[in-house]
mmCIF file of N, CA and C in Angstrom:
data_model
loop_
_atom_site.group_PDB
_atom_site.id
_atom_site.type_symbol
_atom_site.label_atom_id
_atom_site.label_comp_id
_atom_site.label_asym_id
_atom_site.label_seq_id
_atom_site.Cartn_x
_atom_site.Cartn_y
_atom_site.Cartn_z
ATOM 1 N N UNK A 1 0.822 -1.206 0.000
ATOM 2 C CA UNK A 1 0.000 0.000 0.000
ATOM 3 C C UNK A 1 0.859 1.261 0.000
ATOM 4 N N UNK A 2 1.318 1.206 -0.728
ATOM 5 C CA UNK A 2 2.704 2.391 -0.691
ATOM 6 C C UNK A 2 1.703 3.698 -0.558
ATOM 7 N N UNK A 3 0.807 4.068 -1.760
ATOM 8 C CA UNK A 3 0.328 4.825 -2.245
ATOM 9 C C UNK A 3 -0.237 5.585 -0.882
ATOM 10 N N UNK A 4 -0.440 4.987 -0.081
ATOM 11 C CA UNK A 4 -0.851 5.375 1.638
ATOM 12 C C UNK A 4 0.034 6.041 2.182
ATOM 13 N N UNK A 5 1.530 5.615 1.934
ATOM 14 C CA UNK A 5 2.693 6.514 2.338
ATOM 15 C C UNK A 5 2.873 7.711 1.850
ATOM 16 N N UNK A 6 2.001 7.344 0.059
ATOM 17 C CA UNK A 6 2.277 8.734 -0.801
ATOM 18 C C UNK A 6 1.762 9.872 0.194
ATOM 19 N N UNK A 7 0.004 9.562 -0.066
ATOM 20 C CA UNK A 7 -1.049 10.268 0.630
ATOM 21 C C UNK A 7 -0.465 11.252 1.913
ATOM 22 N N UNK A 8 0.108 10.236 2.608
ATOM 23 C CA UNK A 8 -0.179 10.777 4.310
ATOM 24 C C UNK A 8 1.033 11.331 4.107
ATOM 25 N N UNK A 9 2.300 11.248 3.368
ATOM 26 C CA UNK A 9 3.646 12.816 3.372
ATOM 27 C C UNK A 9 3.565 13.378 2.469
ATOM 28 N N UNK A 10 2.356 13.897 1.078
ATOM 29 C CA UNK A 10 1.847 14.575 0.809
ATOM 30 C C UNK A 10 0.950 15.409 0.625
ATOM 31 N N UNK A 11 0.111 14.904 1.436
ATOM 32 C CA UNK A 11 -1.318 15.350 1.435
ATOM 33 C C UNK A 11 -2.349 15.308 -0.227
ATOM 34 N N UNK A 12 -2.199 15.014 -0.945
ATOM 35 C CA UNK A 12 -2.403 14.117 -2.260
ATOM 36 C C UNK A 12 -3.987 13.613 -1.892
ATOM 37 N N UNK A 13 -5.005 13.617 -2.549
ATOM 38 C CA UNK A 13 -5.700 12.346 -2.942
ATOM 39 C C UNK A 13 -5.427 11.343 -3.623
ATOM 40 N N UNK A 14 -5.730 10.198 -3.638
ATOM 41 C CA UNK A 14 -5.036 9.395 -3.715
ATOM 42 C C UNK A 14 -6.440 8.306 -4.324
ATOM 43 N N UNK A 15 -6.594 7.678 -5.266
ATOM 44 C CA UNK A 15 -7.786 6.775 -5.775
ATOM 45 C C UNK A 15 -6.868 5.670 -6.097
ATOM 46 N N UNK A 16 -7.066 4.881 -5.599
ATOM 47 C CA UNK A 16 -6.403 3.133 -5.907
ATOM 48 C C UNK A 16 -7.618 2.076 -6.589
ATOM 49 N N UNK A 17 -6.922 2.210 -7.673
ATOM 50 C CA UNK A 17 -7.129 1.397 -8.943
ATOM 51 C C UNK A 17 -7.070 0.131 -8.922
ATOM 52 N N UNK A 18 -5.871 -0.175 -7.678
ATOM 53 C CA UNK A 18 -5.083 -1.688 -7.613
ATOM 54 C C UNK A 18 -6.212 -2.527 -7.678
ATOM 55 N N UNK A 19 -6.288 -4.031 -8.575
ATOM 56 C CA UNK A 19 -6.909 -5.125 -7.633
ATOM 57 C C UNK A 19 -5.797 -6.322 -7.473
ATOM 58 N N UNK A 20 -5.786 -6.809 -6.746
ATOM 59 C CA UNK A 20 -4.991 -7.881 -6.243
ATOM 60 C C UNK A 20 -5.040 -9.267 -7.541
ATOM 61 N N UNK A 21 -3.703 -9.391 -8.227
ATOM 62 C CA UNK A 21 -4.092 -10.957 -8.566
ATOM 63 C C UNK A 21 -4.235 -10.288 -10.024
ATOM 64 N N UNK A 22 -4.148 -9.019 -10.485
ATOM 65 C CA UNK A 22 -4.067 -8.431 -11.772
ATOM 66 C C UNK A 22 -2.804 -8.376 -12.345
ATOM 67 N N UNK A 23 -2.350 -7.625 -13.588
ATOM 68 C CA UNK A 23 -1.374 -7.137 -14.329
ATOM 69 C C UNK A 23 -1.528 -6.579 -15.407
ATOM 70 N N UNK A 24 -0.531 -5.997 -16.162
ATOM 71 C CA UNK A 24 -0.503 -5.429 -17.510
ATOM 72 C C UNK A 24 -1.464 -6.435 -18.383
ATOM 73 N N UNK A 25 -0.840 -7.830 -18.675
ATOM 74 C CA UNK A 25 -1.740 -8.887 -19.176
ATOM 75 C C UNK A 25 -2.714 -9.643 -18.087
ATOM 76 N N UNK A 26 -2.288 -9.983 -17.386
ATOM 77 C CA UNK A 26 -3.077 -11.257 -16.540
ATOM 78 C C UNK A 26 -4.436 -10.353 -15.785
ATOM 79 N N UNK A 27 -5.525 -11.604 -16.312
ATOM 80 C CA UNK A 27 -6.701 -11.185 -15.849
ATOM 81 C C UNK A 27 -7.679 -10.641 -17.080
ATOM 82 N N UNK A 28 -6.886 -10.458 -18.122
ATOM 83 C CA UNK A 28 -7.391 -9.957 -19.463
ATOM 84 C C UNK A 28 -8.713 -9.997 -19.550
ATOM 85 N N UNK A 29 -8.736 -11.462 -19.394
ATOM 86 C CA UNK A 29 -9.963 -12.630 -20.048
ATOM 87 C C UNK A 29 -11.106 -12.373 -18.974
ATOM 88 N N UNK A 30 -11.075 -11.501 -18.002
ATOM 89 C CA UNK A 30 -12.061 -10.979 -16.908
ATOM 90 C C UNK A 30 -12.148 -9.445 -17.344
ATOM 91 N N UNK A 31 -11.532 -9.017 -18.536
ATOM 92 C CA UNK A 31 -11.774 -7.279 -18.276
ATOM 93 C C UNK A 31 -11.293 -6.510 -17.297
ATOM 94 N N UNK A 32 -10.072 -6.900 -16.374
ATOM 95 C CA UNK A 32 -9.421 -6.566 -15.404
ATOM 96 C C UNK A 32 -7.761 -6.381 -15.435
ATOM 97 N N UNK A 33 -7.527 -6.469 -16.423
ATOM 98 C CA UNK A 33 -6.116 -6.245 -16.618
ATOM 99 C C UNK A 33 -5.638 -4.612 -16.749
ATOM 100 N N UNK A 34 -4.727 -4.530 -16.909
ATOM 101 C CA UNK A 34 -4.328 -2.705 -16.520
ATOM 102 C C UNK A 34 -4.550 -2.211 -17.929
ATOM 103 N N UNK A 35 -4.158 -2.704 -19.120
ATOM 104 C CA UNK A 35 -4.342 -2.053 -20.458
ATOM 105 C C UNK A 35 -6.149 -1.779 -20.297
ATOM 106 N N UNK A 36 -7.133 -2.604 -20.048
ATOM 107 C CA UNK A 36 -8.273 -2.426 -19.724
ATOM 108 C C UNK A 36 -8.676 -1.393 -19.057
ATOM 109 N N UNK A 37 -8.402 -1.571 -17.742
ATOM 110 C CA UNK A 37 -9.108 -0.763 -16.723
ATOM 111 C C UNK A 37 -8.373 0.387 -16.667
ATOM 112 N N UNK A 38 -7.233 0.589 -17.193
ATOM 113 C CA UNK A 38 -6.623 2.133 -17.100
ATOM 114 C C UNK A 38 -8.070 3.094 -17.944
ATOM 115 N N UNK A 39 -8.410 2.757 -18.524
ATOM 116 C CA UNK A 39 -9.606 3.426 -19.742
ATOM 117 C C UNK A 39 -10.989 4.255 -18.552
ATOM 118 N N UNK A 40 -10.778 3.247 -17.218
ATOM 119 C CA UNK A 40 -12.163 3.887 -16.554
ATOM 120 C C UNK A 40 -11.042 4.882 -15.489
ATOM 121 N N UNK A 41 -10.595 5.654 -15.821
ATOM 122 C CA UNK A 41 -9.028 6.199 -14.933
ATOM 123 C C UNK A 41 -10.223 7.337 -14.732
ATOM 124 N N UNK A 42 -10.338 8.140 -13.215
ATOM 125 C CA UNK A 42 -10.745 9.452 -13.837
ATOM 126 C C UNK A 42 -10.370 10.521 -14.264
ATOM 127 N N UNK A 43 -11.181 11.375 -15.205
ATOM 128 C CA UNK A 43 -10.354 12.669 -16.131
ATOM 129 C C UNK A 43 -9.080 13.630 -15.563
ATOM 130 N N UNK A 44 -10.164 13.768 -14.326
ATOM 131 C CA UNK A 44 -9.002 14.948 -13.328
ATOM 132 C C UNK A 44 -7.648 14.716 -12.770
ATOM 133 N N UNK A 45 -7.368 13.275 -13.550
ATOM 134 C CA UNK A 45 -6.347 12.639 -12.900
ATOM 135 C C UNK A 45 -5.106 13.518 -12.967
ATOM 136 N N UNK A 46 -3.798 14.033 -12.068
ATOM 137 C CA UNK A 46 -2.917 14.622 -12.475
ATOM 138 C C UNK A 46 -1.853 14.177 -12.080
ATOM 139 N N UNK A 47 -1.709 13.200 -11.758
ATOM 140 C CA UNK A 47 -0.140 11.808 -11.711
ATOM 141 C C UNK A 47 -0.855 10.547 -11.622
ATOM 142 N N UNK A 48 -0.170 9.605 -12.197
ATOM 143 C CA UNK A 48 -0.638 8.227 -12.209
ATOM 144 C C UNK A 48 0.867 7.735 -12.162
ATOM 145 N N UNK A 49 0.703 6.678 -10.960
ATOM 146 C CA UNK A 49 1.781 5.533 -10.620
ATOM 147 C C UNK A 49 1.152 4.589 -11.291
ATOM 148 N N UNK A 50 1.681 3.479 -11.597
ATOM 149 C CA UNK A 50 1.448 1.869 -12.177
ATOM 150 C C UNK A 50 2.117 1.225 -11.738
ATOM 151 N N UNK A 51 1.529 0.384 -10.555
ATOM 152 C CA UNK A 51 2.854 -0.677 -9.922
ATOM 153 C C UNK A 51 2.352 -2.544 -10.669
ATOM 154 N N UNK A 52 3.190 -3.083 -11.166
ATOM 155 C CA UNK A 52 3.234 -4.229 -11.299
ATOM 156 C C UNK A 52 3.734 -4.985 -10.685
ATOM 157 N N UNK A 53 3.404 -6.190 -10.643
ATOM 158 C CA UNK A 53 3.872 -7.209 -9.789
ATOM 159 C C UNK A 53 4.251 -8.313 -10.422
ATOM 160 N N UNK A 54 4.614 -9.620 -9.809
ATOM 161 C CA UNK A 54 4.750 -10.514 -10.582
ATOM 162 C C UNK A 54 3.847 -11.414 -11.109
ATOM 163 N N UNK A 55 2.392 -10.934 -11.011
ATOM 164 C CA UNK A 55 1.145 -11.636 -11.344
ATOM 165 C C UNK A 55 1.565 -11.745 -12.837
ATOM 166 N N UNK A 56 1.947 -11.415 -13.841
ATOM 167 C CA UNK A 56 2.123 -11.575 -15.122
ATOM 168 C C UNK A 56 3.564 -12.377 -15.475
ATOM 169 N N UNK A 57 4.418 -12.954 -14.606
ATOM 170 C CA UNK A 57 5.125 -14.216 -15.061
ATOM 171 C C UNK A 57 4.239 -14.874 -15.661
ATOM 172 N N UNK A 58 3.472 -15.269 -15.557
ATOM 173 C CA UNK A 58 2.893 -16.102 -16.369
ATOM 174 C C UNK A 58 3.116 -16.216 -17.612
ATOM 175 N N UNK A 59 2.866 -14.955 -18.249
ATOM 176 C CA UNK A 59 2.228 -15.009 -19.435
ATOM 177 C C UNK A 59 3.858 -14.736 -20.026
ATOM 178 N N UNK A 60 3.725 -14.555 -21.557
ATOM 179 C CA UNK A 60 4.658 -14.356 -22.804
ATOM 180 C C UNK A 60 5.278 -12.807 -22.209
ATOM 181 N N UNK A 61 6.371 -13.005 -22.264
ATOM 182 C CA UNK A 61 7.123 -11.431 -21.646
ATOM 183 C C UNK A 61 6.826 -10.746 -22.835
ATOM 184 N N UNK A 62 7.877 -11.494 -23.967
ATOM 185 C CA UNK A 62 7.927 -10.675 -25.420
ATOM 186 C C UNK A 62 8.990 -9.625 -25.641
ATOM 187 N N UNK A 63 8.966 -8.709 -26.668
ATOM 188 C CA UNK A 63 10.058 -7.710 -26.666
ATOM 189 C C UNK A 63 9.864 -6.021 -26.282
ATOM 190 N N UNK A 64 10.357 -4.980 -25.801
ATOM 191 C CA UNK A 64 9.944 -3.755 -25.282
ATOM 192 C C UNK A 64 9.607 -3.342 -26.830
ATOM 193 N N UNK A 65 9.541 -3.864 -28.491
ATOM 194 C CA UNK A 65 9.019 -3.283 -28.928
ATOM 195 C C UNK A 65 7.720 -3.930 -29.648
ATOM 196 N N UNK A 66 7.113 -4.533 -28.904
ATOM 197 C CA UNK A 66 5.841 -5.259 -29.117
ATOM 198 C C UNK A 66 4.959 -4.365 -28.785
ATOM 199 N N UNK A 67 3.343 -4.295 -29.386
ATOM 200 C CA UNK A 67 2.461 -3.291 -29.523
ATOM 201 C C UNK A 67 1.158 -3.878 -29.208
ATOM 202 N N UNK A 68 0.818 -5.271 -29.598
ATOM 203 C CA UNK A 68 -0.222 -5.296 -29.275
ATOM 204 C C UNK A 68 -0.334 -6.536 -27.927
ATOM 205 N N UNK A 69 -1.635 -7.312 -27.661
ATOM 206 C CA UNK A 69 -1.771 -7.038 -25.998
ATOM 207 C C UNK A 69 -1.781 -8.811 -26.348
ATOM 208 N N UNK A 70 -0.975 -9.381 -27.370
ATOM 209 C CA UNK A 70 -0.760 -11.006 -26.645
ATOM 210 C C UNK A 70 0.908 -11.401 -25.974
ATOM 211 N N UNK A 71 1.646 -10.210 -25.677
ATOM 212 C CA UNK A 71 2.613 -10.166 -24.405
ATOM 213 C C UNK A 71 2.123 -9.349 -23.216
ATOM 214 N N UNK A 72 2.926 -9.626 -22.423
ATOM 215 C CA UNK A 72 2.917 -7.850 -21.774
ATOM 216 C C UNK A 72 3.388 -6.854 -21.988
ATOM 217 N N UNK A 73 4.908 -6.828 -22.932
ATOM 218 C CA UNK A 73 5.424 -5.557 -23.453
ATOM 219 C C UNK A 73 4.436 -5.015 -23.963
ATOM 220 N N UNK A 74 3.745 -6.004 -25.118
ATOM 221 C CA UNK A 74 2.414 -5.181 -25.260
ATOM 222 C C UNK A 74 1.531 -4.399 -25.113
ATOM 223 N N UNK A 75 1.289 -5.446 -24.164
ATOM 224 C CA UNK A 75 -0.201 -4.703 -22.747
ATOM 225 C C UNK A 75 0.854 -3.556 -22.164
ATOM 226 N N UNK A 76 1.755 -3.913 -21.749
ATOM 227 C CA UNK A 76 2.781 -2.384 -21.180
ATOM 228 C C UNK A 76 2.321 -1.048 -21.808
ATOM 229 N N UNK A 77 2.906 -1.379 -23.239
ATOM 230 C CA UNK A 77 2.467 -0.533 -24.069
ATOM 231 C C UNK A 77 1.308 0.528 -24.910
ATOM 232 N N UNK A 78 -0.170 -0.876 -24.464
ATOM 233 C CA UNK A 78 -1.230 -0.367 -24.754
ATOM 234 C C UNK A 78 -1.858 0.501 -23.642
ATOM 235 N N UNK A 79 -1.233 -0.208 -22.538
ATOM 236 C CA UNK A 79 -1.748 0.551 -21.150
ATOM 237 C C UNK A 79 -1.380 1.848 -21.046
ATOM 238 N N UNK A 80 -0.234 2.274 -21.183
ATOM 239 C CA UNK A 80 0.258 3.651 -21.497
ATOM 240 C C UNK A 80 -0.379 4.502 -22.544
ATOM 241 N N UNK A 81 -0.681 3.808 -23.698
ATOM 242 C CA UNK A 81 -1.547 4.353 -24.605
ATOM 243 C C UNK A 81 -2.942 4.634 -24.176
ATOM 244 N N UNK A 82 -3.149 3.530 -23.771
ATOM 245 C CA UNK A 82 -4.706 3.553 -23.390
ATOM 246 C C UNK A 82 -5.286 4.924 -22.449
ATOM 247 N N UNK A 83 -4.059 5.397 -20.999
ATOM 248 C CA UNK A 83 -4.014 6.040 -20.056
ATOM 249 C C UNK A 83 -4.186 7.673 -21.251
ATOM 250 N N UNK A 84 -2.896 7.777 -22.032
ATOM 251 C CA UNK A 84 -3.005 9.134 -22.802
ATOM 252 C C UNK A 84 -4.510 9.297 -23.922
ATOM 253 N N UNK A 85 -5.287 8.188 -23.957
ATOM 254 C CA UNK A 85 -6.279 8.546 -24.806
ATOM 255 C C UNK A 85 -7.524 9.047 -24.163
ATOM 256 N N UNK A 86 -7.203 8.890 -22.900
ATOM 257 C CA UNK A 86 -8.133 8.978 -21.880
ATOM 258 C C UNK A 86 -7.768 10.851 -20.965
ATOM 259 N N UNK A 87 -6.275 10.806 -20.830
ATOM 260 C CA UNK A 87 -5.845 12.151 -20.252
ATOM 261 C C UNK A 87 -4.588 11.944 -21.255
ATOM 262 N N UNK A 88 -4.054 13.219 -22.323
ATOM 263 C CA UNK A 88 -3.475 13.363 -22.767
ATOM 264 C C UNK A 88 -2.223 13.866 -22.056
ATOM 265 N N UNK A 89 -0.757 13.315 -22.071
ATOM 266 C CA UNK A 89 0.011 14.456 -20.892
ATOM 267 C C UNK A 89 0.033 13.830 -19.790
ATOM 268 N N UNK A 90 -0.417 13.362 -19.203
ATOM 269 C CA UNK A 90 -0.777 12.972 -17.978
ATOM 270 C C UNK A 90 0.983 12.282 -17.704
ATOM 271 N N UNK A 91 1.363 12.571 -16.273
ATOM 272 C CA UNK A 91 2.476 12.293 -15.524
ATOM 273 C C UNK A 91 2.103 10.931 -15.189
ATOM 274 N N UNK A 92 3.298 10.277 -15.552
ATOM 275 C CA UNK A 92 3.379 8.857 -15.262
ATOM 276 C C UNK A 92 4.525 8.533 -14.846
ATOM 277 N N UNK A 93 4.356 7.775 -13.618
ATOM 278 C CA UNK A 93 5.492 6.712 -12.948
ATOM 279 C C UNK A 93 5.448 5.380 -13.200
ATOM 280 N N UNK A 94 6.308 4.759 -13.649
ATOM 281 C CA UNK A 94 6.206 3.456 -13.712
ATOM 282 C C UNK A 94 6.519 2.761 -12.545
ATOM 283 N N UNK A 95 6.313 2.014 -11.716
ATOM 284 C CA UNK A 95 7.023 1.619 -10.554
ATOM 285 C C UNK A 95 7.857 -0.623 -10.539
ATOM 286 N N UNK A 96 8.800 0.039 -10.678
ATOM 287 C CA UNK A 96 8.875 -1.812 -10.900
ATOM 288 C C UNK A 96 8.664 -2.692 -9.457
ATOM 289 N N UNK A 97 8.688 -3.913 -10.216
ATOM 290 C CA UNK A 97 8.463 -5.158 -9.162
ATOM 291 C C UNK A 97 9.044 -5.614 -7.924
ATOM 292 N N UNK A 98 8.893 -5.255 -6.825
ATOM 293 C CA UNK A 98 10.010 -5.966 -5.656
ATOM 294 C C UNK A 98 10.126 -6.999 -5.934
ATOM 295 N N UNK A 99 11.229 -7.445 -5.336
ATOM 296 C CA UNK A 99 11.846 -8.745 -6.164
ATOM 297 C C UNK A 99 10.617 -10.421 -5.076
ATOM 298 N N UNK A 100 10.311 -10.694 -5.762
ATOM 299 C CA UNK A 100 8.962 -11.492 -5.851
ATOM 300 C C UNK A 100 9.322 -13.176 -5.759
ATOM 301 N N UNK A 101 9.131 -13.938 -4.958
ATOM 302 C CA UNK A 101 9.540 -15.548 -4.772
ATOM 303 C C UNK A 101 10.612 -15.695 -5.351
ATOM 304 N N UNK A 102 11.210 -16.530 -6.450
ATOM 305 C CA UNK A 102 11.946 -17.014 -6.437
ATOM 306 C C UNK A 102 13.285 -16.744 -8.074
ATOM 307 N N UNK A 103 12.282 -15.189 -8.099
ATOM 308 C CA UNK A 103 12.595 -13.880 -8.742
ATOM 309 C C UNK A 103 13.505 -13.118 -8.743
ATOM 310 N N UNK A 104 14.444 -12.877 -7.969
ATOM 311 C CA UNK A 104 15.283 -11.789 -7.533
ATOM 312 C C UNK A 104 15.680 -11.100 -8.899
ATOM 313 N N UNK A 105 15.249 -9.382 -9.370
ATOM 314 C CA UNK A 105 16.029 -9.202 -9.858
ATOM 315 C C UNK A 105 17.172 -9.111 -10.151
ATOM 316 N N UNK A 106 18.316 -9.172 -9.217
ATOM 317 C CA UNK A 106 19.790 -9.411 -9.393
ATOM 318 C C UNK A 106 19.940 -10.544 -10.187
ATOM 319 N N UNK A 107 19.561 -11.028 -10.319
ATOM 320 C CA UNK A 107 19.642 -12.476 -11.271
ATOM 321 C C UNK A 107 19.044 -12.383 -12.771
ATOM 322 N N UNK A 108 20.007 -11.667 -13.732
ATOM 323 C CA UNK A 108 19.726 -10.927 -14.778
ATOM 324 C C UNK A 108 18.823 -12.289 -15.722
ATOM 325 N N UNK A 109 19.166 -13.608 -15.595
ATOM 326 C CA UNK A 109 18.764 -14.187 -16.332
ATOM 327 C C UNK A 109 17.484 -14.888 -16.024
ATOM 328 N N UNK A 110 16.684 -14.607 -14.949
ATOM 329 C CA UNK A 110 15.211 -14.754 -14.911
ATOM 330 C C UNK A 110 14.377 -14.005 -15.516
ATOM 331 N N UNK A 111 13.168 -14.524 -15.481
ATOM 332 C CA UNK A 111 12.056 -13.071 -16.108
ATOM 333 C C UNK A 111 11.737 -11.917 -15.326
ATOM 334 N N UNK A 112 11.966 -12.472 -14.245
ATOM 335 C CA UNK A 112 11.769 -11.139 -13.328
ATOM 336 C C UNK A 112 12.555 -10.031 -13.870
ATOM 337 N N UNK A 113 13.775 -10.322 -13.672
ATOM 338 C CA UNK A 113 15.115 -9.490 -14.111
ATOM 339 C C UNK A 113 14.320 -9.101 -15.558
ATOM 340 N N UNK A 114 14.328 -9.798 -16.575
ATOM 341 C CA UNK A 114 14.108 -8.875 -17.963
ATOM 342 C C UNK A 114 12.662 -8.072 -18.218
ATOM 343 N N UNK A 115 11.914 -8.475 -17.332
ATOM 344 C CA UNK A 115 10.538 -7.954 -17.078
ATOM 345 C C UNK A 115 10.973 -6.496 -16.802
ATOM 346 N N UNK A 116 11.362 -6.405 -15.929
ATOM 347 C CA UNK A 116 11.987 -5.021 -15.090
ATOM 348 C C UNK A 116 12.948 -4.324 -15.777
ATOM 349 N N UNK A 117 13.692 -5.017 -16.409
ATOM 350 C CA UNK A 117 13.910 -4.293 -18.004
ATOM 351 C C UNK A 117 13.452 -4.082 -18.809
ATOM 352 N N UNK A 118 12.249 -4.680 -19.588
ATOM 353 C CA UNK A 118 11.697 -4.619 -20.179
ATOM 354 C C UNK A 118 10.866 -3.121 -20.188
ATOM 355 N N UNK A 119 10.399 -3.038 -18.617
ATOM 356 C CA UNK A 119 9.672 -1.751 -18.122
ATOM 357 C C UNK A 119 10.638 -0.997 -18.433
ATOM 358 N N UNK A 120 11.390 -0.916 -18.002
ATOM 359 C CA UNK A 120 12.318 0.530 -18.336
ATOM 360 C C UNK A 120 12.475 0.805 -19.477
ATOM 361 N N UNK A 121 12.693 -0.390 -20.803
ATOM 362 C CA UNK A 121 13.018 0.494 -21.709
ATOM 363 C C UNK A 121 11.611 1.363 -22.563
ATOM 364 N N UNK A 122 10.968 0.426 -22.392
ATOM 365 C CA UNK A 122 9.445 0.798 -22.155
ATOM 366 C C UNK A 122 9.042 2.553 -22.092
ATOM 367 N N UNK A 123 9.464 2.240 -20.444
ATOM 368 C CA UNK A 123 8.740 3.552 -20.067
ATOM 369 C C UNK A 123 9.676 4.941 -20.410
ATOM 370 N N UNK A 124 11.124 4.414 -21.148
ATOM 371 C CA UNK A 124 12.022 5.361 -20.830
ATOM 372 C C UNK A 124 11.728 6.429 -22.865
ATOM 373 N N UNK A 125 10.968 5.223 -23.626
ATOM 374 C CA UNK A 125 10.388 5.943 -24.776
ATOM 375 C C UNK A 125 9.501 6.168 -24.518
ATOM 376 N N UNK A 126 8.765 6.512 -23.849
ATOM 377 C CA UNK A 126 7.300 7.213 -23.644
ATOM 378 C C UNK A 126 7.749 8.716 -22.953
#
């Protein structure tokens, strides 16, 4: 619940989007995935964090220049899109994954590790 830490040493409103057990891809197939539900964001929004987790190991990582939503670079990608079609401009943080079971990013050659790269290079062309 970081976003609670945001709140209470900024004084910020603060609307949490999170649902538990989601991701960029995972959950798709319920209409609950982040490329999805970023779309019901509200207008007045004037910073948006995006924290991911490791709920989307699952699925196909793919490459940071994939576009549409059968990876997650994808869904990465559409989600960001999706967010500017909705508020143009809009300040975005990407926030990466704490390192998650048996994940550690230091360990460049898991998915965790290239996931979390993946985000960066991601978010670093947007």
């Amino acid at each position: 619940n970081y976003h609670d830490y945001v709140a209470k040493s900024t004084g910020i409103n603060v609307v949490n989007m999170g649902v538990s057990g989601t991701g960029y891809k995972r959950q798709e197939e319920n209409n609950r995935a982040f490329y999805q539900r970023i779309l019901n964001i509200p207008k007045d929004t004037d910073i948006v964090t995006i924290f991911g987790s490791g709920n989307d190991l699952s699925q196909t990582l793919g490459t940071p220049t994939d576009t549409g939503t059968d990876t997650i670079c994808g869904c990465i990608h559409q989600t960001i899109q999706n967010l500017f079609s909705v508020i143009p401009g809009v300040r975005v943080g990407i926030v990466l994954p704490c390192p998650w079971g048996y994940y550690p990013p230091s360990n460049k050659e898991n998915k965790m590790a290239r996931y979390c790269d993946a985000l960066k290079e991601i978010a670093e062309n947007y």
